[in-house]
Coordinates of C-alpha atoms in Angstrom, one line a residue:
M1 CA 0.0 0.0 0.0
K2 CA 1.3 3.5 -0.8
S3 CA 2.2 5.6 2.2
K4 CA 1.3 8.8 0.3
L5 CA 0.4 10.1 -3.1
R6 CA 3.4 10.5 -5.4
N7 CA 3.3 13.1 -8.1
L8 CA 5.7 13.6 -10.9
N9 CA 6.6 16.7 -12.9
Y10 CA 7.3 16.0 -16.5
C11 CA 9.2 18.3 -18.8
N12 CA 9.6 17.5 -22.5
I13 CA 12.5 19.3 -24.2
N14 CA 13.5 19.0 -27.9
L15 CA 17.2 19.7 -28.7
I16 CA 19.1 21.3 -25.8
D17 CA 22.8 22.0 -25.2
Y18 CA 24.4 19.5 -22.9
K19 CA 25.8 22.1 -20.4
E20 CA 22.4 23.8 -20.2
A21 CA 20.7 20.6 -19.3
W22 CA 23.4 19.7 -16.8
D23 CA 23.0 23.0 -15.1
L24 CA 19.3 22.6 -15.1
Q25 CA 19.5 19.2 -13.4
K26 CA 21.7 20.7 -10.7
D27 CA 19.2 23.4 -9.9
V28 CA 16.3 20.9 -9.9
L29 CA 18.2 18.5 -7.7
E30 CA 18.9 21.2 -5.1
A31 CA 15.2 22.1 -5.1
R32 CA 14.2 18.5 -4.8
S33 CA 16.7 17.8 -2.0
N34 CA 15.1 20.7 0.0
N35 CA 11.6 19.3 -0.8
L36 CA 10.6 22.4 -2.6
I37 CA 9.4 20.5 -5.7
D38 CA 8.1 17.1 -6.6
D39 CA 10.1 14.4 -8.4
T40 CA 10.8 15.6 -11.9
F41 CA 11.5 13.7 -15.1
F42 CA 13.0 15.3 -18.3
L43 CA 12.9 13.7 -21.7
L44 CA 15.0 15.4 -24.3
E45 CA 17.6 15.3 -27.1
H46 CA 21.1 16.7 -27.1
Y47 CA 23.3 18.2 -29.8
N48 CA 26.3 16.0 -30.6
T49 CA 28.2 15.4 -27.4
Y50 CA 30.6 12.9 -25.8
T51 CA 30.4 12.7 -22.0
L52 CA 33.0 11.0 -19.8
G53 CA 31.8 9.8 -16.4
R54 CA 33.7 9.8 -13.2
V55 CA 35.5 6.5 -13.9
A56 CA 36.0 7.1 -17.6
D57 CA 39.3 6.2 -19.2
K58 CA 40.2 9.1 -21.5
K59 CA 41.8 6.6 -23.9
H60 CA 38.3 5.6 -24.8
L61 CA 37.9 8.9 -26.5
I62 CA 39.5 7.9 -29.8
S63 CA 38.3 10.7 -32.0
S64 CA 40.7 13.0 -33.7
D65 CA 40.3 16.8 -33.3
S66 CA 39.3 17.0 -36.9
F67 CA 36.6 14.3 -36.4
L68 CA 35.2 16.3 -33.4
K69 CA 35.3 19.5 -35.4
L70 CA 33.7 18.1 -38.5
N71 CA 30.8 16.6 -36.6
K72 CA 30.5 19.5 -34.2
I73 CA 30.9 17.2 -31.2
S74 CA 31.3 18.8 -27.7
V75 CA 33.2 16.9 -25.0
Y76 CA 32.4 17.1 -21.3
E77 CA 33.8 15.4 -18.2
I78 CA 30.9 15.0 -15.9
D79 CA 29.8 13.7 -12.5
R80 CA 27.8 10.7 -13.3
G81 CA 28.9 7.1 -12.9
G82 CA 30.1 5.1 -15.9
D83 CA 32.6 5.6 -18.7
I84 CA 32.2 7.4 -22.0
T85 CA 29.1 7.7 -24.2
Y86 CA 27.6 9.6 -27.1
H87 CA 24.5 11.9 -27.1
G88 CA 22.9 13.4 -30.2
P89 CA 19.8 14.1 -32.2
G90 CA 17.5 11.0 -32.5
Q91 CA 18.6 9.7 -29.1
I92 CA 16.1 10.2 -26.3
V93 CA 17.8 11.1 -23.0
G94 CA 16.0 10.7 -19.7
Y95 CA 16.9 12.6 -16.6
P96 CA 14.9 11.6 -13.6
V97 CA 15.5 13.9 -10.6
I98 CA 13.7 11.9 -8.0
N99 CA 14.0 11.3 -4.2
L100 CA 14.7 7.6 -3.7
S101 CA 13.6 8.0 -0.1
D102 CA 10.1 8.2 -1.3
W103 CA 10.5 5.1 -3.5
Q104 CA 13.2 2.6 -2.5
K105 CA 16.6 3.7 -1.0
D106 CA 18.5 1.2 -3.2
T107 CA 20.6 2.5 -6.1
H108 CA 20.9 -1.0 -7.7
K109 CA 17.1 -1.4 -7.7
Y110 CA 16.9 2.1 -9.2
L111 CA 19.2 1.1 -12.1
R112 CA 17.2 -2.0 -12.7
A113 CA 14.0 0.0 -12.7
L114 CA 15.4 2.4 -15.3
E115 CA 16.3 -0.6 -17.4
E116 CA 12.8 -1.9 -17.0
V117 CA 11.3 1.3 -18.3
I118 CA 13.3 0.9 -21.6
I119 CA 12.7 -2.9 -21.8
K120 CA 9.0 -2.3 -21.6
T121 CA 9.3 0.4 -24.3
C122 CA 11.2 -1.9 -26.6
D123 CA 8.5 -4.5 -26.0
Y124 CA 5.8 -2.1 -27.2
Y125 CA 7.7 -2.1 -30.6
G126 CA 7.9 -5.9 -30.6
I127 CA 11.6 -6.0 -29.7
I128 CA 12.8 -8.4 -27.0
A129 CA 15.3 -6.5 -25.0
G130 CA 16.9 -7.4 -21.7
R131 CA 19.8 -7.0 -19.3
N132 CA 23.5 -8.1 -19.6
N133 CA 24.9 -9.9 -16.5
Q134 CA 28.2 -8.0 -16.9
Y135 CA 27.1 -4.5 -17.9
T136 CA 24.5 -1.9 -17.0
G137 CA 22.1 -0.8 -19.7
V138 CA 19.6 -2.4 -22.0
W139 CA 20.6 -5.0 -24.6
I140 CA 19.2 -6.8 -27.6
E141 CA 21.3 -9.9 -27.6
N142 CA 24.8 -8.4 -27.6
R143 CA 23.8 -5.1 -29.0
K144 CA 23.3 -2.2 -26.7
I145 CA 20.3 0.0 -27.3
A146 CA 20.4 2.1 -24.1
A147 CA 23.2 3.3 -21.8
I148 CA 22.6 4.3 -18.1
G149 CA 24.7 6.4 -15.8
I150 CA 23.5 8.2 -12.7
K151 CA 24.5 10.3 -9.8
V152 CA 22.8 10.1 -6.4
K153 CA 23.2 12.8 -3.8
K154 CA 21.4 12.5 -0.4
W155 CA 19.2 9.9 -2.2
V156 CA 18.2 12.3 -4.9
T157 CA 19.1 11.3 -8.5
M158 CA 20.3 13.0 -11.6
H159 CA 21.6 12.0 -15.0
G160 CA 19.9 8.9 -16.2
F161 CA 19.6 7.0 -19.5
A162 CA 20.3 7.4 -23.2
F163 CA 18.0 5.4 -25.5
N164 CA 18.9 5.1 -29.2
V165 CA 15.9 5.7 -31.3
N166 CA 16.9 7.3 -34.6
T167 CA 20.5 7.9 -33.5
N168 CA 23.4 8.4 -35.9
L169 CA 25.3 5.3 -34.8
S170 CA 28.3 6.2 -36.9
L171 CA 29.3 8.8 -34.3
F172 CA 29.8 6.0 -31.7
K173 CA 32.9 5.2 -33.8
G174 CA 34.7 8.2 -32.2
I175 CA 34.7 6.4 -28.8
I176 CA 34.8 3.0 -27.2
P177 CA 31.2 3.2 -25.9
C178 CA 31.1 2.7 -22.1
G179 CA 34.6 1.3 -22.4
I180 CA 33.2 -1.9 -24.0
D181 CA 35.1 -2.8 -27.2
D182 CA 33.6 -6.1 -28.1
K183 CA 29.9 -5.2 -28.3
E184 CA 27.8 -3.3 -30.9
V185 CA 25.4 -0.4 -30.3
T186 CA 22.0 -0.4 -32.0
S187 CA 18.8 1.7 -32.2
L188 CA 15.1 1.2 -32.6
N189 CA 15.6 2.5 -36.2
K190 CA 18.2 -0.1 -37.0
E191 CA 16.3 -3.0 -35.3
L192 CA 13.0 -2.2 -37.0
G193 CA 14.4 -0.9 -40.3
K194 CA 12.4 2.3 -40.2
K195 CA 12.5 5.8 -38.6
I196 CA 10.5 6.0 -35.4
E197 CA 8.5 9.0 -34.2
I198 CA 10.3 10.5 -31.3
K199 CA 7.2 12.1 -29.8
E200 CA 5.5 8.7 -29.7
V201 CA 8.5 7.0 -28.0
K202 CA 8.6 9.8 -25.4
E203 CA 4.9 9.2 -24.6
I204 CA 5.5 5.5 -24.1
L205 CA 8.6 6.1 -22.0
L206 CA 6.7 8.4 -19.8
R207 CA 3.8 6.0 -19.4
N208 CA 6.2 3.2 -18.5
F209 CA 8.2 5.4 -16.1
K210 CA 4.9 6.3 -14.3
E211 CA 4.0 2.6 -14.0
V212 CA 7.5 1.3 -12.9
F213 CA 8.0 4.0 -10.3
D214 CA 4.4 4.0 -9.1
Y215 CA 3.4 7.6 -9.5
N216 CA -0.2 8.7 -9.1
K217 CA -0.3 11.9 -11.2
I218 CA 1.8 13.6 -13.8
K219 CA 2.1 17.4 -14.1
H220 CA 3.3 18.6 -17.5
I221 CA 5.8 21.5 -17.4
N222 CA 6.3 23.7 -20.4
Y223 CA 10.1 24.2 -20.8
D224 CA 9.6 27.5 -22.7
K225 CA 8.0 28.8 -19.5
F226 CA 10.2 26.7 -17.2
S227 CA 10.6 27.8 -13.6
L228 CA 11.1 26.0 -10.3
S229 CA 8.0 27.8 -8.9
A230 CA 6.0 26.1 -11.6
M231 CA 6.9 22.7 -10.0
N232 CA 6.0 23.6 -6.4
N233 CA 5.7 20.5 -4.2
T234 CA 2.1 19.4 -3.9
N235 CA 2.6 16.5 -1.6
N236 CA 2.6 18.6 1.6

């Protein structure tokens, strides 16, 4: 039985600069940590970016400067777990800023739950996806369709998942994705042989996120009019 009603702010963003989204998450995490707002979930796309997590080996960035410049790829060293990954148009990135104290104070269960959201979304499209015993993320056989890397501060989360939908997979060639050199990356587009509507995938991801994390109500936040005051906590 639920101890209290759990509400979720949802903000859909189209293309956004990585640094802008990172700074946004930090502000939202601070507000959530102080219980000023409800849990918040962002779904968005980034411009071409490579990010290196806390334990990343810089040798896994194998791009030349000319490759980075030609493809207009930004590079950031960031504060999430995990190694190196790619973000870009056609890839849906999910950033949940949620208080695990109101769900389950278990980061491993949280990672598995994020995987479950994506596994359920793949299932909607008739794709059998699952987990890999060695690596975090979502896999179709030995092909990785989603990467996951998080940060948890005082049981409040940030960063999240990167789900390849219509992603330009050739840009993964500039890195050793997640430091794994013997596995492929894939996308919904590649698996289904057709372009997938991003808006539809976001709707399915949101529905599955609500179900997996057991929220009662979703409040849609317009990013064009975004403010922390628009996401005032309604649980109190």
